[in-house]
Tab-separated table of C-alpha atoms in Angstrom:
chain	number	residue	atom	x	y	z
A	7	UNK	CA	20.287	46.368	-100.739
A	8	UNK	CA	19.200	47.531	-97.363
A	9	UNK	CA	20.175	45.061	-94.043
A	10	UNK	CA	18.304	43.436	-92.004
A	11	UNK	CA	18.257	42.058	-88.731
A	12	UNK	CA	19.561	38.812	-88.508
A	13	UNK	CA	17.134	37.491	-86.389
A	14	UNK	CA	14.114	38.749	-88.996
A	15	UNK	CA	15.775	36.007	-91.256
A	16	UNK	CA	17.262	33.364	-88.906
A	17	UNK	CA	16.196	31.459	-85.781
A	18	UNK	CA	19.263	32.173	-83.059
A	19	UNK	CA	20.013	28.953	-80.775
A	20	UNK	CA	21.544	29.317	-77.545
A	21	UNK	CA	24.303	26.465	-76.808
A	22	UNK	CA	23.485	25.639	-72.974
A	23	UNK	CA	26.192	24.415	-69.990
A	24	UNK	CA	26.323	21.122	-69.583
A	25	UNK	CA	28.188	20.159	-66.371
A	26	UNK	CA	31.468	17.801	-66.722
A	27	UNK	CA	30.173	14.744	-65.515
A	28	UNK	CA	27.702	14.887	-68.175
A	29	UNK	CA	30.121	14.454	-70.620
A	30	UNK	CA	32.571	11.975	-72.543
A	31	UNK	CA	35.124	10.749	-74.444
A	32	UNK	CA	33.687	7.507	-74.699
A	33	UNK	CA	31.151	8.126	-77.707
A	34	UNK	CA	28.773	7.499	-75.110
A	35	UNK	CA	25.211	9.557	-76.680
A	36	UNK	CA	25.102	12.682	-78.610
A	37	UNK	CA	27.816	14.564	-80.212
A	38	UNK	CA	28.864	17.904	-78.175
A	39	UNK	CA	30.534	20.768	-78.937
A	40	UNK	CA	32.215	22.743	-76.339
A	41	UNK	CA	33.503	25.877	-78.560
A	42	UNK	CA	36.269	26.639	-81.021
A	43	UNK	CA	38.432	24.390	-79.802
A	44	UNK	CA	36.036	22.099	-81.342
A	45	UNK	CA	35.903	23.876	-84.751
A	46	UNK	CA	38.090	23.196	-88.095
A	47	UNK	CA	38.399	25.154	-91.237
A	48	UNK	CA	34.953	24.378	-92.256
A	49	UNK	CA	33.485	21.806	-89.677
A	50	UNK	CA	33.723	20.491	-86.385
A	51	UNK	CA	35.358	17.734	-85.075
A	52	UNK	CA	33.442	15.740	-82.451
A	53	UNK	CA	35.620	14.600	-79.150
A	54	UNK	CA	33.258	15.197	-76.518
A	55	UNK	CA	29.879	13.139	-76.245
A	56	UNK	CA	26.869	13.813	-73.942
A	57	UNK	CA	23.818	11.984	-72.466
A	58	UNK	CA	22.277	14.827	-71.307
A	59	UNK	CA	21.858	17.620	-74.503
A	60	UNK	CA	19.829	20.809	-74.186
A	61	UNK	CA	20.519	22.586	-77.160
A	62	UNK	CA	21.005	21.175	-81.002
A	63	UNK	CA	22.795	22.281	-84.048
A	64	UNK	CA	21.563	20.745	-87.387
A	65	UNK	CA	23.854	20.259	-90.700
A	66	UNK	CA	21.407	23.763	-92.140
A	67	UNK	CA	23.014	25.881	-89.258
A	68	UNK	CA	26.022	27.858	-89.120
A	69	UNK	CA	28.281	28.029	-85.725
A	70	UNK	CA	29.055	30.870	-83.962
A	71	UNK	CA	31.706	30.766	-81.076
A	72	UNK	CA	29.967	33.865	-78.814
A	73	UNK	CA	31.623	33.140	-75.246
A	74	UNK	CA	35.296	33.462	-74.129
A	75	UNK	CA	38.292	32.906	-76.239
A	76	UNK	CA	37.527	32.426	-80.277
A	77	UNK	CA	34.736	35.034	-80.156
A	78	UNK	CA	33.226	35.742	-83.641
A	79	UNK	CA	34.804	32.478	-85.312
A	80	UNK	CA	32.095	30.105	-87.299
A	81	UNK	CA	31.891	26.764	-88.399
A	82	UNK	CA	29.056	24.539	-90.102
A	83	UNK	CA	26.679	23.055	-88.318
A	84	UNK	CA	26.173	19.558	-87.985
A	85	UNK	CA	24.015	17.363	-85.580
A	86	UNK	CA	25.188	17.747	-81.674
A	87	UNK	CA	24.546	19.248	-78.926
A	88	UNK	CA	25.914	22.892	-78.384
A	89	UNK	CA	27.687	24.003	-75.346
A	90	UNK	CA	27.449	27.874	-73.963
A	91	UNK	CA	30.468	29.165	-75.545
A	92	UNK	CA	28.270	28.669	-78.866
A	93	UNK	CA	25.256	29.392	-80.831
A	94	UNK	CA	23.581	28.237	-84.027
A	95	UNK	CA	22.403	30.472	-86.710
A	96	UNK	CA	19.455	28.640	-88.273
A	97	UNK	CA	19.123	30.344	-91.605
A	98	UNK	CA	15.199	30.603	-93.014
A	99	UNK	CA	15.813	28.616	-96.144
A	100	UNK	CA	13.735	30.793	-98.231
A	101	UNK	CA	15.373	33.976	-97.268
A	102	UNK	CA	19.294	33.016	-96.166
A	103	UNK	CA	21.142	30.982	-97.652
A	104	UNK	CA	24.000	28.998	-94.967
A	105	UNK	CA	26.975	29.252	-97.331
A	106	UNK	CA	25.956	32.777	-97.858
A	107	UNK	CA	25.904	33.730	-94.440
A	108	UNK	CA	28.784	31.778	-93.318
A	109	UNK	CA	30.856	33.353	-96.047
A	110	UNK	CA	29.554	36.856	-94.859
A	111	UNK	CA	30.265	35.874	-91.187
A	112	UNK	CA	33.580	34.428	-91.837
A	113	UNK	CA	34.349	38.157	-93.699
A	114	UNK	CA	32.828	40.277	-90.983
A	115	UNK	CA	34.657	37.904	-88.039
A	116	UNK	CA	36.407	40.993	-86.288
A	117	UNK	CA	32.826	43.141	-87.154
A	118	UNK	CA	31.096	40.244	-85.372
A	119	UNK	CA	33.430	39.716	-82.518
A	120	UNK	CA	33.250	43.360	-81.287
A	121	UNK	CA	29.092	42.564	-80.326
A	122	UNK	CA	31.109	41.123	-77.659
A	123	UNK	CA	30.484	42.376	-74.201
A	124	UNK	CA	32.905	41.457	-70.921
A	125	UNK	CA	35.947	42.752	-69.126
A	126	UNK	CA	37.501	39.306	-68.560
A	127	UNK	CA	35.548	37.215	-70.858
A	128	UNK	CA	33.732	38.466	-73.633
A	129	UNK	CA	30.242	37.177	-75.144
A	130	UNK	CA	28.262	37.922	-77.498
A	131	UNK	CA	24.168	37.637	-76.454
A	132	UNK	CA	21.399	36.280	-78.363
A	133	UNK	CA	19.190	39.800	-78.545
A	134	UNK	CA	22.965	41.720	-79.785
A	135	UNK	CA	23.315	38.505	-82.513
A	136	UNK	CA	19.166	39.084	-83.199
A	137	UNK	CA	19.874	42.695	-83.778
A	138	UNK	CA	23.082	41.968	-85.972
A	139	UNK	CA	22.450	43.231	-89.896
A	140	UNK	CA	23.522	41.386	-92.575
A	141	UNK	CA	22.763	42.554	-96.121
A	142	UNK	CA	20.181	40.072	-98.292
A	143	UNK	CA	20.493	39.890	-101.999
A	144	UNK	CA	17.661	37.859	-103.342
A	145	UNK	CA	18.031	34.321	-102.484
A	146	UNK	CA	18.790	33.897	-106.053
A	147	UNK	CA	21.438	36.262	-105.604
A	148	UNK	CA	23.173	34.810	-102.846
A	149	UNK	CA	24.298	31.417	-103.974
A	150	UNK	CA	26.675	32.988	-106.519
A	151	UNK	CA	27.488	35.589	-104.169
A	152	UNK	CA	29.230	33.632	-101.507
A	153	UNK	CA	32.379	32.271	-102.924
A	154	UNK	CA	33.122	35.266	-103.392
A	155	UNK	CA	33.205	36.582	-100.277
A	156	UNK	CA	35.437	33.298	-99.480
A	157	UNK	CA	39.086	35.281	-99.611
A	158	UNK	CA	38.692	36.763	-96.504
A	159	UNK	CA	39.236	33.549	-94.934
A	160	UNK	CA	42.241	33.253	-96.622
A	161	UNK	CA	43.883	34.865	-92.938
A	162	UNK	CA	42.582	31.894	-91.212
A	163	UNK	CA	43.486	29.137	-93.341
């Protein structure tokens, strides 16, 4: 099975800055998610809310922590706003499957963390993420595949 780009099967979002007065504690809009800080073992937590969102997650995206501290740690996706420290892997349904690739990302974390670029604070950019390859079993292939690749987050829990 040969690799491929990530971004041939995968639409990358960039999370985008979002000043401090433009967000709250106060449930007060959209969800938004600042960065790891944010994430769990699986999903986020929401404690930040904004009225003024540039750039969206969705529940079919994984979570990629590509700024600063946390570099190459994931999460699911779910609706909210993104911050900078973050991006969103949108997997193309018909080629990627999201628990595949999360699984694979979760097992590649330190792989995936050295894209990083940055004396002081590393990040990871959206054409280094684009050129990323991850290996694609059929579709079909993939859904049984992913649990086991799941043990390698065994470090993490």
């Amino acid at each position: 099975m040969k690799p491929v780009p990530l971004g041939d099967v995968a639409t990358i979002i960039a999370g985008q800055h979002i000043m401090a007065e433009d967000y709250n504690s106060d449930r007060n809009g959209v969800a938004y998610l600042t960065g790891p800080a944010d994430f769990g073992e699986r999903l986020p937590t929401i404690t930040k809310w904004t009225t003024s969102p540039k750039a969206f997650a969705k529940p079919s995206d994984v979570l990629l922590t590509v700024k600063g501290n946390g570099v190459g740690e994931t999460n699911f996706g779910i609706d909210a706003a993104i911050g900078r420290q973050l991006m969103a892997i949108r997997p193309c349904p018909k080629n990627l499957d999201r628990q595949f690739l999360f699984a694979y990302l979760r097992y590649r974390e330190s792989e995936v963390a050295a894209l990083g670029r940055g004396a002081t604070v590393p990040g990871i950019g959206v054409d280094a993420l684009t050129r990323y390859a991850v290996p694609l079993p059929s579709i079909f292939e993939q859904r049984p595949n992913a649990p086991l690749l799941r043990p390698a987050d065994a470090p993490r829990a």
